[in-house]
Amino acid sequence: MTSKPKNVAVLGSTGSIGRNALEVIAASQGALQATVLSAYSNAELLLRQAVQFRPRFVVAVDPVAAASVDWSGLPPDCTLLTGPEALVEAVRSPDVEVVLTAIVGRAGLEGTWAAIEAGKTIALANKETLVVAGALATKLAADRKVPILPVDSEHSAIFQALQSGRRNELRRIVLTASGGPFRNYTPEQLAAVTVADALAHPTWNMGRKITIDSATMMNKALEIIEARWLFDLGPEQIGVVVHPQSVVHSMVEWIDGSVIGQMSPPDMKLPIQYALTYPERVAGPAAKIDWTQTQTLEFFPPDFARFPALELGLEAARTGGTTGAVLNAANEAAVAQFLAGEIAFTDIVPACRAVLDQHTFEPCPTLERLLELDRWARQEISTWICH
Ligand code: NAD
Ligand code: MG
């Protein structure tokens, strides 16, 4: 245990990543302290977390949800802030050292951006920030000398495996994908998938949006784009392999043919903890592999015909510019429509394709332009659905 705790802002503390992060912090024996907790609508859970973790700031982003809770039980040294601007204000606080960005979707961009601008170390779960604005965010981080440490399990695995060689010895990386619940489904079966089917992931327990993304394999498409920006790779250097057990979290292939991967049970506490304690490794609450049991690890090539989302990810990694922002917004809107029962599971990816085809590519957009296109693409999805 270090003498002074590392102060962590947990953006999205009531979500799947946020709750896992608080387990890691609780188990850290004082090495990690939650200085900021934030959530959108689950104000009751946020209050309970604040009572347990005694952060300096608690941010309830949705003022309506905030007003529904009696905050008089907050610890005396904890300040309640509300509204989206409050998130940015809390992140900038001098108390904060590391910002865990665990808000889902494009909504996570402002907090991540503010944290980079303020020079805070980023533990990045919100992959959508890099999908929407990877070129701008990584440039800002490089200018401010801010490390972006991956929390996504695949990218954490790559980050760990890259430490086994030199950058000029790297041939490619291979992202593993569980393949989701519909790995072997026929087109007819895919067309009949219900919301409940798609929310039942075989290996990971995650938030709703990423669970649907895993079922369409859009999650892997977004991760290809995330890897492209995090590790500065060309799309030809990023491979995908289906690995249903989710034990090998990804691999690095060196020029001599040696492949180094990272293994652990599917439990996000490990990559979260590694990002929060880096460069140190510490004992923690993450599940361990039981080597007294038989382990079967399988690897299959991905089926691009069954999962056309993968091609969209490669395309966005190849073209850059405005493609990622449009793809991400179209996907977020289409997933919301699927969850609302408005469109079929098999409509999600074609809807994204159609919106991408509608948009006029720009190679070097500003952040404002990307956010404008984000709004435009969401609108286009509504139009697509009406046809
Ligand atoms: P989740 O839906 O479980 O939680 C989302 C959190 O963000 C909640 O705390 C919610 O209150 C907050 N939030 C939602 N909308 C907001 C808004 N408009 N403003 C402010 N806060 C808002 O999501 P999750 O599964 O924890 O995923 C979070 C992020 O981590 C996503 O970007 C996801 O891709 C990434 N990720 C998740 C996992 C996982 O295992 N869940 C794994 C890898 C990466
Ligand atoms: Mg992942």
Short mmCIF file of C-alpha atoms and ligand atoms in Angstrom, two decimals:
data_model
loop_
_atom_site.label_atom_id
_atom_site.label_comp_id
_atom_site.label_asym_id
_atom_site.label_seq_id
_atom_site.Cartn_x
_atom_site.Cartn_y
_atom_site.Cartn_z
CA MET A 1 0.00 0.00 0.00
CA THR A 2 1.33 3.44 -0.97
CA SER A 3 1.11 6.14 1.70
CA LYS A 4 -1.07 8.55 -0.28
CA PRO A 5 -4.10 7.13 -2.12
CA LYS A 6 -4.44 7.68 -5.88
CA ASN A 7 -7.52 9.86 -6.44
CA VAL A 8 -9.87 8.50 -9.08
CA ALA A 9 -12.89 10.15 -10.72
CA VAL A 10 -15.36 7.44 -11.74
CA LEU A 11 -17.56 8.81 -14.52
CA GLY A 12 -20.53 6.47 -14.84
CA SER A 13 -20.15 4.91 -11.38
CA THR A 14 -23.59 3.25 -11.42
CA GLY A 15 -22.94 1.33 -14.65
CA SER A 16 -21.41 -2.08 -15.16
CA ILE A 17 -17.83 -0.77 -15.43
CA GLY A 18 -18.42 1.81 -12.71
CA ARG A 19 -19.67 -0.78 -10.20
CA ASN A 20 -16.75 -3.09 -10.99
CA ALA A 21 -14.38 -0.16 -10.53
CA LEU A 22 -15.82 0.57 -7.09
CA GLU A 23 -15.23 -3.08 -6.12
CA VAL A 24 -11.61 -2.66 -7.19
CA ILE A 25 -11.31 0.58 -5.21
CA ALA A 26 -12.95 -0.98 -2.13
CA ALA A 27 -10.47 -3.87 -2.28
CA SER A 28 -7.41 -1.65 -2.76
CA GLN A 29 -6.71 -1.24 0.97
CA GLY A 30 -6.62 2.52 0.67
CA ALA A 31 -4.34 2.66 -2.38
CA LEU A 32 -7.21 4.02 -4.50
CA GLN A 33 -9.76 6.64 -3.45
CA ALA A 34 -12.94 7.55 -5.39
CA THR A 35 -12.82 11.36 -5.44
CA VAL A 36 -15.66 11.89 -7.92
CA LEU A 37 -18.67 9.66 -8.54
CA SER A 38 -21.10 10.45 -11.34
CA ALA A 39 -24.22 8.95 -12.86
CA TYR A 40 -27.03 9.96 -15.15
CA SER A 41 -30.33 8.70 -13.79
CA ASN A 42 -29.78 6.16 -11.01
CA ALA A 43 -29.52 8.80 -8.28
CA GLU A 44 -30.48 6.41 -5.49
CA LEU A 45 -27.57 4.08 -6.19
CA LEU A 46 -25.31 7.11 -6.61
CA LEU A 47 -26.28 8.30 -3.14
CA ARG A 48 -25.57 4.87 -1.62
CA GLN A 49 -22.17 4.80 -3.36
CA ALA A 50 -21.39 8.30 -2.06
CA VAL A 51 -22.21 7.24 1.50
CA GLN A 52 -19.90 4.24 1.18
CA PHE A 53 -16.99 5.82 -0.71
CA ARG A 54 -17.08 9.42 0.64
CA PRO A 55 -15.98 11.18 -2.59
CA ARG A 56 -15.18 14.91 -2.69
CA PHE A 57 -17.86 15.41 -5.42
CA VAL A 58 -20.92 13.49 -6.43
CA VAL A 59 -22.37 14.47 -9.80
CA ALA A 60 -25.96 13.66 -10.73
CA VAL A 61 -25.96 14.59 -14.41
CA ASP A 62 -29.74 14.49 -14.95
CA PRO A 63 -31.23 17.27 -12.77
CA VAL A 64 -34.68 15.61 -12.80
CA ALA A 65 -33.29 12.35 -11.40
CA ALA A 66 -31.22 14.35 -8.90
CA ALA A 67 -34.34 16.09 -7.62
CA SER A 68 -36.02 12.76 -6.93
CA VAL A 69 -33.61 11.85 -4.12
CA ASP A 70 -33.13 13.20 -0.59
CA TRP A 71 -29.42 13.98 -0.41
CA SER A 72 -29.38 14.93 3.29
CA GLY A 73 -27.59 11.64 4.06
CA LEU A 74 -24.52 12.66 2.03
CA PRO A 75 -21.28 12.71 4.05
CA PRO A 76 -20.56 16.30 5.23
CA ASP A 77 -17.33 16.63 3.21
CA CYS A 78 -19.04 15.59 -0.06
CA THR A 79 -20.46 18.21 -2.46
CA LEU A 80 -23.42 17.42 -4.72
CA LEU A 81 -23.30 18.89 -8.23
CA THR A 82 -25.91 18.50 -10.96
CA GLY A 83 -26.05 18.93 -14.75
CA PRO A 84 -23.64 17.96 -17.55
CA GLU A 85 -21.37 21.00 -16.99
CA ALA A 86 -20.89 19.88 -13.40
CA LEU A 87 -19.23 16.72 -14.66
CA VAL A 88 -16.63 18.77 -16.49
CA GLU A 89 -16.12 20.98 -13.43
CA ALA A 90 -15.61 17.96 -11.13
CA VAL A 91 -13.15 16.30 -13.51
CA ARG A 92 -11.01 19.46 -13.55
CA SER A 93 -10.74 19.51 -9.76
CA PRO A 94 -7.10 19.54 -8.60
CA ASP A 95 -7.96 16.60 -6.31
CA VAL A 96 -8.43 14.29 -9.32
CA GLU A 97 -5.46 12.32 -10.67
CA VAL A 98 -7.01 9.57 -12.81
CA VAL A 99 -10.32 9.76 -14.65
CA LEU A 100 -12.07 6.47 -15.36
CA THR A 101 -14.37 7.26 -18.28
CA ALA A 102 -17.15 4.68 -17.95
CA ILE A 103 -20.11 6.60 -19.39
CA VAL A 104 -21.74 4.77 -22.28
CA GLY A 105 -21.85 6.16 -25.81
CA ARG A 106 -21.04 9.54 -27.28
CA ALA A 107 -22.28 11.08 -24.03
CA GLY A 108 -18.90 10.07 -22.59
CA LEU A 109 -16.95 12.34 -24.90
CA GLU A 110 -17.23 15.64 -23.01
CA GLY A 111 -15.96 14.17 -19.73
CA THR A 112 -13.08 12.38 -21.41
CA TRP A 113 -12.19 15.49 -23.39
CA ALA A 114 -12.27 17.74 -20.32
CA ALA A 115 -10.07 15.26 -18.44
CA ILE A 116 -7.46 15.20 -21.21
CA GLU A 117 -7.52 19.00 -21.43
CA ALA A 118 -6.99 19.19 -17.67
CA GLY A 119 -3.96 16.87 -17.94
CA LYS A 120 -5.49 13.96 -15.99
CA THR A 121 -4.45 10.38 -16.68
CA ILE A 122 -7.25 8.64 -18.56
CA ALA A 123 -8.43 5.11 -17.80
CA LEU A 124 -10.55 4.70 -20.92
CA ALA A 125 -13.60 2.47 -20.93
CA ASN A 126 -15.67 4.81 -23.12
CA LYS A 127 -14.40 3.53 -26.48
CA GLU A 128 -16.93 5.74 -28.27
CA THR A 129 -14.71 8.80 -27.56
CA LEU A 130 -12.04 7.30 -29.83
CA VAL A 131 -14.55 6.03 -32.39
CA VAL A 132 -16.06 9.51 -32.73
CA ALA A 133 -12.95 11.67 -32.38
CA GLY A 134 -9.91 9.38 -32.21
CA ALA A 135 -7.61 11.61 -34.27
CA LEU A 136 -8.42 14.75 -32.25
CA ALA A 137 -8.48 13.09 -28.82
CA THR A 138 -5.18 11.24 -29.26
CA LYS A 139 -3.54 14.40 -30.62
CA LEU A 140 -4.80 16.42 -27.65
CA ALA A 141 -3.54 13.72 -25.28
CA ALA A 142 -0.11 13.70 -26.98
CA ASP A 143 0.09 17.51 -26.80
CA ARG A 144 -0.83 17.49 -23.10
CA LYS A 145 1.39 14.43 -22.43
CA VAL A 146 -1.63 12.64 -21.00
CA PRO A 147 -1.53 8.83 -20.98
CA ILE A 148 -4.68 7.08 -22.22
CA LEU A 149 -4.68 3.69 -20.46
CA PRO A 150 -7.09 1.13 -21.90
CA VAL A 151 -9.80 -0.46 -19.78
CA ASP A 152 -11.46 -2.38 -22.60
CA SER A 153 -10.26 -5.94 -21.94
CA GLU A 154 -8.90 -6.49 -25.47
CA HIS A 155 -6.97 -3.24 -25.46
CA SER A 156 -5.67 -3.84 -21.96
CA ALA A 157 -4.43 -7.23 -23.20
CA ILE A 158 -2.69 -5.59 -26.17
CA PHE A 159 -1.22 -2.91 -23.90
CA GLN A 160 0.16 -5.61 -21.61
CA ALA A 161 1.41 -7.83 -24.44
CA LEU A 162 3.14 -4.91 -26.19
CA GLN A 163 5.47 -4.71 -23.21
CA SER A 164 7.08 -7.97 -24.40
CA GLY A 165 8.82 -6.43 -27.42
CA ARG A 166 9.87 -3.28 -29.25
CA ARG A 167 7.52 -1.26 -31.38
CA ASN A 168 9.56 -1.78 -34.59
CA GLU A 169 9.30 -5.56 -34.02
CA LEU A 170 5.48 -5.56 -34.10
CA ARG A 171 3.78 -7.30 -37.01
CA ARG A 172 0.13 -7.03 -36.02
CA ILE A 173 -2.35 -7.33 -33.20
CA VAL A 174 -5.19 -9.83 -33.02
CA LEU A 175 -8.35 -8.81 -31.17
CA THR A 176 -10.35 -11.70 -29.75
CA ALA A 177 -14.14 -11.67 -29.92
CA SER A 178 -16.50 -13.99 -28.06
CA GLY A 179 -18.72 -13.99 -31.14
CA GLY A 180 -21.70 -13.17 -28.94
CA PRO A 181 -24.79 -15.32 -28.46
CA PHE A 182 -25.51 -15.75 -32.20
CA ARG A 183 -22.13 -16.97 -33.39
CA ASN A 184 -23.55 -19.94 -35.30
CA TYR A 185 -27.01 -18.58 -36.16
CA THR A 186 -28.42 -18.92 -39.68
CA PRO A 187 -29.74 -15.74 -41.40
CA GLU A 188 -33.29 -16.91 -40.61
CA GLN A 189 -32.47 -17.36 -36.93
CA LEU A 190 -30.78 -13.94 -36.81
CA ALA A 191 -33.86 -12.31 -38.32
CA ALA A 192 -36.01 -13.74 -35.50
CA VAL A 193 -33.76 -12.60 -32.61
CA THR A 194 -35.65 -10.82 -29.80
CA VAL A 195 -34.39 -8.12 -27.43
CA ALA A 196 -34.21 -10.69 -24.60
CA ASP A 197 -32.16 -13.08 -26.78
CA ALA A 198 -29.73 -10.32 -27.69
CA LEU A 199 -29.33 -9.17 -24.07
CA ALA A 200 -28.21 -12.66 -22.94
CA HIS A 201 -24.45 -12.61 -23.52
CA PRO A 202 -22.69 -15.98 -23.06
CA THR A 203 -19.52 -14.81 -21.27
CA TRP A 204 -19.74 -11.13 -20.23
CA ASN A 205 -22.20 -9.29 -17.97
CA MET A 206 -22.31 -5.72 -19.31
CA GLY A 207 -24.53 -2.69 -19.92
CA ARG A 208 -27.37 -3.00 -22.44
CA LYS A 209 -25.86 -1.01 -25.30
CA ILE A 210 -22.54 -2.86 -25.38
CA THR A 211 -24.37 -6.19 -25.00
CA ILE A 212 -26.33 -5.50 -28.18
CA ASP A 213 -23.11 -4.31 -29.86
CA SER A 214 -21.52 -7.64 -28.92
CA ALA A 215 -24.40 -9.56 -30.46
CA THR A 216 -24.11 -7.71 -33.80
CA MET A 217 -20.30 -7.71 -33.47
CA MET A 218 -20.44 -3.91 -33.84
CA ASN A 219 -18.57 -3.92 -30.53
CA LYS A 220 -15.60 -5.53 -32.29
CA ALA A 221 -15.93 -2.99 -35.12
CA LEU A 222 -15.76 -0.17 -32.56
CA GLU A 223 -12.79 -1.91 -30.92
CA ILE A 224 -10.92 -2.08 -34.24
CA ILE A 225 -11.30 1.70 -34.49
CA GLU A 226 -10.36 2.10 -30.81
CA ALA A 227 -7.19 0.02 -31.35
CA ARG A 228 -6.32 1.98 -34.47
CA TRP A 229 -6.15 5.21 -32.42
CA LEU A 230 -4.85 3.85 -29.09
CA PHE A 231 -1.90 2.04 -30.63
CA ASP A 232 -1.46 4.08 -33.84
CA LEU A 233 -1.91 1.08 -36.15
CA GLY A 234 -2.94 0.73 -39.78
CA PRO A 235 -6.12 -1.34 -40.34
CA GLU A 236 -4.01 -4.05 -42.04
CA GLN A 237 -2.25 -4.52 -38.69
CA ILE A 238 -5.49 -5.31 -36.85
CA GLY A 239 -6.87 -8.84 -37.04
CA VAL A 240 -9.95 -10.35 -35.36
CA VAL A 241 -10.37 -13.93 -34.21
CA VAL A 242 -13.43 -15.49 -32.60
CA HIS A 243 -12.62 -17.04 -29.24
CA PRO A 244 -15.88 -18.11 -27.52
CA GLN A 245 -14.37 -18.70 -24.05
CA SER A 246 -13.21 -15.05 -23.60
CA VAL A 247 -10.10 -16.13 -21.70
CA VAL A 248 -7.41 -14.94 -24.12
CA HIS A 249 -8.28 -11.25 -24.22
CA SER A 250 -6.17 -10.41 -27.28
CA MET A 251 -2.74 -11.01 -28.72
CA VAL A 252 0.27 -9.31 -30.23
CA GLU A 253 2.12 -10.97 -33.10
CA TRP A 254 5.82 -10.05 -33.44
CA ILE A 255 7.76 -10.12 -36.73
CA ASP A 256 9.42 -13.43 -35.86
CA GLY A 257 5.98 -15.07 -35.58
CA SER A 258 5.88 -15.19 -31.80
CA VAL A 259 2.41 -14.48 -30.42
CA ILE A 260 2.02 -13.07 -26.89
CA GLY A 261 -1.46 -12.90 -25.43
CA GLN A 262 -3.01 -12.10 -22.06
CA MET A 263 -5.26 -14.57 -20.27
CA SER A 264 -7.67 -14.28 -17.36
CA PRO A 265 -11.31 -15.20 -16.77
CA PRO A 266 -13.87 -12.80 -18.27
CA ASP A 267 -13.94 -10.28 -15.40
CA MET A 268 -13.56 -6.55 -16.05
CA LYS A 269 -12.09 -5.97 -12.59
CA LEU A 270 -8.66 -7.00 -13.87
CA PRO A 271 -8.31 -4.52 -16.78
CA ILE A 272 -9.95 -1.79 -14.67
CA GLN A 273 -7.49 -2.38 -11.84
CA TYR A 274 -4.47 -2.52 -14.17
CA ALA A 275 -5.42 0.87 -15.65
CA LEU A 276 -5.93 2.38 -12.20
CA THR A 277 -2.73 1.05 -10.61
CA TYR A 278 -0.46 1.15 -13.70
CA PRO A 279 2.53 0.88 -13.83
CA GLU A 280 2.13 -1.31 -10.76
CA ARG A 281 0.42 -4.70 -10.58
CA VAL A 282 -1.29 -5.42 -7.28
CA ALA A 283 -3.25 -8.34 -5.86
CA GLY A 284 -6.95 -7.73 -6.35
CA PRO A 285 -10.50 -9.09 -6.46
CA ALA A 286 -10.52 -10.24 -10.12
CA ALA A 287 -11.34 -13.90 -10.77
CA LYS A 288 -8.35 -16.22 -11.42
CA ILE A 289 -8.07 -19.11 -13.86
CA ASP A 290 -8.45 -22.47 -12.11
CA TRP A 291 -5.66 -24.52 -13.67
CA THR A 292 -6.79 -27.67 -11.86
CA GLN A 293 -9.74 -27.75 -14.29
CA THR A 294 -9.53 -28.68 -17.97
CA GLN A 295 -9.40 -25.53 -20.09
CA THR A 296 -10.54 -25.60 -23.69
CA LEU A 297 -9.59 -22.58 -25.75
CA GLU A 298 -10.93 -22.37 -29.29
CA PHE A 299 -10.17 -19.89 -32.07
CA PHE A 300 -12.19 -19.43 -35.27
CA PRO A 301 -11.90 -16.98 -38.13
CA PRO A 302 -14.70 -14.38 -38.01
CA ASP A 303 -17.61 -14.69 -40.44
CA PHE A 304 -17.79 -11.34 -42.25
CA ALA A 305 -20.93 -12.39 -44.17
CA ARG A 306 -22.88 -13.21 -41.02
CA PHE A 307 -21.52 -10.18 -39.13
CA PRO A 308 -21.19 -7.33 -41.68
CA ALA A 309 -20.55 -4.84 -38.84
CA LEU A 310 -16.90 -5.96 -38.86
CA GLU A 311 -16.39 -4.56 -42.35
CA LEU A 312 -17.76 -1.20 -41.18
CA GLY A 313 -15.15 -1.12 -38.41
CA LEU A 314 -12.32 -1.82 -40.84
CA GLU A 315 -13.68 0.83 -43.19
CA ALA A 316 -13.79 3.46 -40.43
CA ALA A 317 -10.26 2.51 -39.32
CA ARG A 318 -9.08 2.84 -42.93
CA THR A 319 -10.78 6.11 -43.85
CA GLY A 320 -10.74 8.00 -40.52
CA GLY A 321 -12.13 11.54 -40.85
CA THR A 322 -15.89 11.70 -40.31
CA THR A 323 -16.62 7.97 -40.76
CA GLY A 324 -16.25 6.89 -37.10
CA ALA A 325 -18.54 9.64 -35.77
CA VAL A 326 -21.26 8.82 -38.29
CA LEU A 327 -20.97 5.07 -37.73
CA ASN A 328 -21.08 5.47 -33.96
CA ALA A 329 -24.12 7.78 -33.92
CA ALA A 330 -26.01 5.62 -36.42
CA ASN A 331 -25.28 2.55 -34.33
CA GLU A 332 -26.29 4.19 -31.03
CA ALA A 333 -29.58 5.34 -32.55
CA ALA A 334 -30.26 2.00 -34.25
CA VAL A 335 -29.51 0.04 -31.06
CA ALA A 336 -31.89 2.31 -29.11
CA GLN A 337 -34.57 1.65 -31.74
CA PHE A 338 -33.98 -2.11 -31.53
CA LEU A 339 -34.21 -2.02 -27.72
CA ALA A 340 -37.46 -0.05 -28.06
CA GLY A 341 -38.87 -2.78 -30.31
CA GLU A 342 -38.99 -0.45 -33.33
CA ILE A 343 -36.65 -2.37 -35.66
CA ALA A 344 -35.41 -5.94 -36.08
CA PHE A 345 -32.01 -7.13 -34.87
CA THR A 346 -30.94 -7.63 -38.48
CA ASP A 347 -31.87 -4.00 -39.32
CA ILE A 348 -29.19 -2.49 -37.07
CA VAL A 349 -26.15 -2.94 -39.29
CA PRO A 350 -27.88 -2.22 -42.65
CA ALA A 351 -29.25 0.99 -41.11
CA CYS A 352 -25.69 2.01 -40.18
CA ARG A 353 -24.46 1.13 -43.68
CA ALA A 354 -27.23 3.24 -45.25
CA VAL A 355 -26.41 6.30 -43.11
CA LEU A 356 -22.68 5.95 -43.83
CA ASP A 357 -23.48 5.85 -47.56
CA GLN A 358 -25.59 9.01 -47.22
CA HIS A 359 -22.83 11.07 -45.67
CA THR A 360 -20.24 13.13 -47.51
CA PHE A 361 -16.85 12.14 -46.17
CA GLU A 362 -14.56 14.82 -44.77
CA PRO A 363 -10.94 13.87 -43.94
CA CYS A 364 -10.08 16.45 -41.23
CA PRO A 365 -13.23 17.51 -39.34
CA THR A 366 -13.20 19.69 -36.22
CA LEU A 367 -14.79 18.44 -33.00
CA GLU A 368 -17.78 20.74 -33.59
CA ARG A 369 -18.28 19.27 -37.06
CA LEU A 370 -18.10 15.71 -35.67
CA LEU A 371 -20.76 16.52 -33.07
CA GLU A 372 -22.92 18.10 -35.80
CA LEU A 373 -22.61 14.91 -37.87
CA ASP A 374 -23.44 12.86 -34.78
CA ARG A 375 -26.78 14.70 -34.53
CA TRP A 376 -27.35 14.39 -38.29
CA ALA A 377 -26.71 10.62 -38.30
CA ARG A 378 -29.20 10.05 -35.43
CA GLN A 379 -31.79 11.98 -37.43
CA GLU A 380 -31.02 9.90 -40.53
CA ILE A 381 -31.68 6.70 -38.57
CA SER A 382 -35.19 7.92 -37.71
CA THR A 383 -35.78 8.67 -41.41
CA TRP A 384 -34.43 5.25 -42.42
CA ILE A 385 -36.79 3.56 -39.97
CA CYS A 386 -39.84 5.41 -41.33
CA HIS A 387 -39.20 3.98 -44.83
P1 NAD B 1 -23.77 0.99 -18.46
O1 NAD B 1 -24.95 1.32 -19.29
O2 NAD B 1 -23.84 -0.17 -17.54
O3 NAD B 1 -23.39 2.29 -17.56
C1 NAD B 1 -23.31 3.56 -18.13
C2 NAD B 1 -23.01 4.61 -17.07
O4 NAD B 1 -22.99 5.90 -17.73
C3 NAD B 1 -24.07 4.72 -15.96
O5 NAD B 1 -23.46 5.07 -14.76
C4 NAD B 1 -24.97 5.87 -16.44
O6 NAD B 1 -25.61 6.56 -15.38
C5 NAD B 1 -23.95 6.77 -17.12
N1 NAD B 1 -24.55 7.58 -18.20
C6 NAD B 1 -25.35 7.13 -19.20
N2 NAD B 1 -25.71 8.16 -19.99
C7 NAD B 1 -25.13 9.27 -19.49
C8 NAD B 1 -25.13 10.65 -19.86
N3 NAD B 1 -25.84 11.10 -20.91
N4 NAD B 1 -24.41 11.51 -19.12
C9 NAD B 1 -23.71 11.08 -18.05
N5 NAD B 1 -23.67 9.80 -17.64
C10 NAD B 1 -24.37 8.91 -18.35
O7 NAD B 1 -22.53 0.88 -19.45
P2 NAD B 1 -21.23 -0.05 -19.30
O8 NAD B 1 -21.50 -1.39 -19.83
O9 NAD B 1 -20.64 0.12 -17.94
O10 NAD B 1 -20.26 0.63 -20.37
C11 NAD B 1 -19.63 1.88 -20.13
C12 NAD B 1 -18.56 2.10 -21.18
O11 NAD B 1 -17.55 1.13 -21.02
C13 NAD B 1 -19.07 1.95 -22.63
O12 NAD B 1 -18.42 2.88 -23.43
C14 NAD B 1 -18.65 0.55 -23.00
O13 NAD B 1 -18.41 0.39 -24.38
C15 NAD B 1 -17.34 0.41 -22.23
N6 NAD B 1 -16.99 -0.98 -21.89
C16 NAD B 1 -17.82 -1.70 -21.09
C17 NAD B 1 -17.50 -3.01 -20.78
C18 NAD B 1 -18.36 -3.83 -19.83
O14 NAD B 1 -17.97 -4.93 -19.45
N7 NAD B 1 -19.52 -3.34 -19.41
C19 NAD B 1 -16.34 -3.59 -21.30
C20 NAD B 1 -15.52 -2.82 -22.12
C21 NAD B 1 -15.86 -1.51 -22.40
MG MG B 2 -13.98 -5.26 -25.20
#
